[in-house]
Amino acid sequence: MFELLQYDFMQRALSAGAIVGLVCSVLGVFVVLRGLSFIGAGISHAAFAGVALAFLLGIPPVLGAFVFCSLVAFSIGYASRLGKIREETSIGILFAASMALAVLLFGLMKNPNVDVMSYLFGAILLISGYDLYVCVVLGGCVLLALFLFYKEIVSVVFDEELARVSGVPATLIVYLLLVMLSLSVVVSMMVVGTILVSALIVTPAATALQLSKNIDRVVGIAALLGVAETEGGLVLSYYLNSAPGPTIVLLSTAIFALTALTRKLA
Amino acid sequence: MSSYAIQLNDLDLRIENRLVLENISINIEPQKLIVVFGPNGAGKTSLLRVLLGQLKPTRGEVLIFGEPVEQGRLQIGYVPQHVLGRRDFPITVEKAVMLGRLSKIGLFRRPQRSDFEACEEALLNVGLEALAQKPLSDLSGGQRQRVFLARALAGEPRILLLDEATSGVDAGAKENLYDLLVRLKEQLTVVFVTHDMSVVSRAVDVVMCLNRTLVSHGRPEQALSDEALACMYGDRTSLFTHCNVSHVHVHKHE
């Protein structure tokens, strides 16, 4: 069991997995409760276009992905607040447009030596020391913001209108949630890729929501599940010789299904 | 400091080119129970949203204890008709009530003992102190409505606005709420928007009859004249009282 810890790449993968599992699952509780799961999927696809643009412009992929994710998140948020376009309509449009743009941009590259698949499905075993550093800094930013604005976030997610009446800067908090979501997507992109990232955000949170009716406990359970599922999936993929990203997502889905079934039978 | 809790001077409100409120002027004294009646689309909820600073009047002035809405609105507690969030939101009653105190607690700070005491008192006021640690999702409709009232009270407001707060609750819960409002007006100004005329049999101080304009206002027996009811609900309506409970009666064509 401990032999896998001898490898540097595995140590980095497990560390990055723990950070990503923690950040995504904790934020995921608010994403699910606020009904932003579909936005998460939309933003994660935008990350792919951001990576393509970054390669074309010669800037760090993480920066490209973050800027593009934030742009898409803000556009969706702004359009739905104006009330002219329904949220799912703007997500549907931007979701497909982002993927189309990504494919177009990758096609424009003269010498495409980029491993497109690693961005689509993750390459956690290839994470470098620098990637891990980025994970810690960006993930830390999300966790710090969650800690500092916890009660305001709970209030806005519970009921935005009431939060506003209670003096909470509700619009600011909604946009802060969207920025945190973008950061989480960027951080998770390296672990499970842009296609599967929304599973890391939604599934552990959805499992935790079945297990408690107290928001603080739900956040705690989601954090434990997020870390355990990411680490468990990584270890499992090592022994099964399977792709880590999909293994993590399928393990998380299996735990969700098992919890739902147990709750139904109980 | 103004001697009035709420002052509306020549208020007009336009939403997407539609005149929703027109020329509303009224001064409301503190520690009164005010009931706002009006048909659907009369502008009752819009009026509350103006008081809460969520809608900006096209013309006129709104003062809360002599201050503009931007400063005065934090003295207002609000109980909505419906809470938009998920019914199964995982939160305890105490925590839901605490959310009403966020402006008092402030950013980056955790609730202190005084905040917990204020929540306890608010729950005591609505008779739900025993359910403080229960999940909100386990409560009945009437109990939930009282939690939202406690939430509004936890912010220690000087004015309490309730928007159709009895919709969807049973008759017993409605009577309890009316008793509570009568008690609360000893401490604060209560503005209660409703369709339910039976509330006027309680200790209501002022009735506002609204149908885009302020049709009438004053003591219930003055404000609820046949003319005012006709302006709100049509000329085949009248108010009658049965066993001390008032109803609007719509006459059918012969």
XYZ file of C-alpha atoms in Angstrom, chain A residues 32-33 147-152 154-155 157-159 161-168 209 212-216 218, chain B residues 49 54 73-74 78 80 83-86 89-91 95 99 102-103 105-110 135-136 138 148 151:
56
model
C -25.629 22.621 -5.451
C -27.810 24.478 -2.937
C -14.022 31.111 5.536
C -14.186 34.927 5.551
C -17.620 35.222 3.904
C -19.148 31.966 5.182
C -22.226 33.445 6.880
C -22.881 35.876 4.005
C -24.984 30.854 3.494
C -27.408 33.786 3.665
C -27.571 30.832 -1.042
C -30.517 30.416 1.364
C -32.456 33.378 -0.057
C -33.705 38.709 -1.455
C -33.780 38.187 2.312
C -29.996 38.426 2.444
C -30.116 41.777 0.664
C -32.768 43.048 3.076
C -30.542 41.952 5.977
C -27.788 44.239 4.677
C -25.689 41.567 2.935
C -26.616 16.807 1.474
C -27.304 15.926 7.253
C -29.828 18.738 7.666
C -27.292 21.088 9.248
C -25.288 23.277 6.847
C -22.091 23.237 8.952
C -22.959 19.177 5.393
C -39.978 47.004 -2.080
C -35.130 47.538 -3.680
C -33.665 50.529 5.522
C -31.526 48.664 8.039
C -39.048 41.986 6.419
C -41.730 37.799 2.602
C -38.975 32.269 0.702
C -37.350 31.552 -2.638
C -34.691 29.126 -1.393
C -35.007 25.330 -1.333
C -32.193 23.745 2.749
C -30.052 22.143 5.496
C -30.187 24.734 8.246
C -29.079 29.497 12.305
C -29.112 35.193 9.282
C -25.918 39.749 9.737
C -25.943 43.543 9.449
C -22.767 41.128 13.335
C -20.833 42.698 10.429
C -18.422 41.282 7.862
C -15.546 38.996 8.955
C -17.017 38.565 12.462
C -18.584 35.543 14.115
C -33.842 21.443 11.024
C -35.960 24.101 9.314
C -38.849 19.510 9.453
C -39.027 34.008 9.179
C -35.495 36.090 11.644
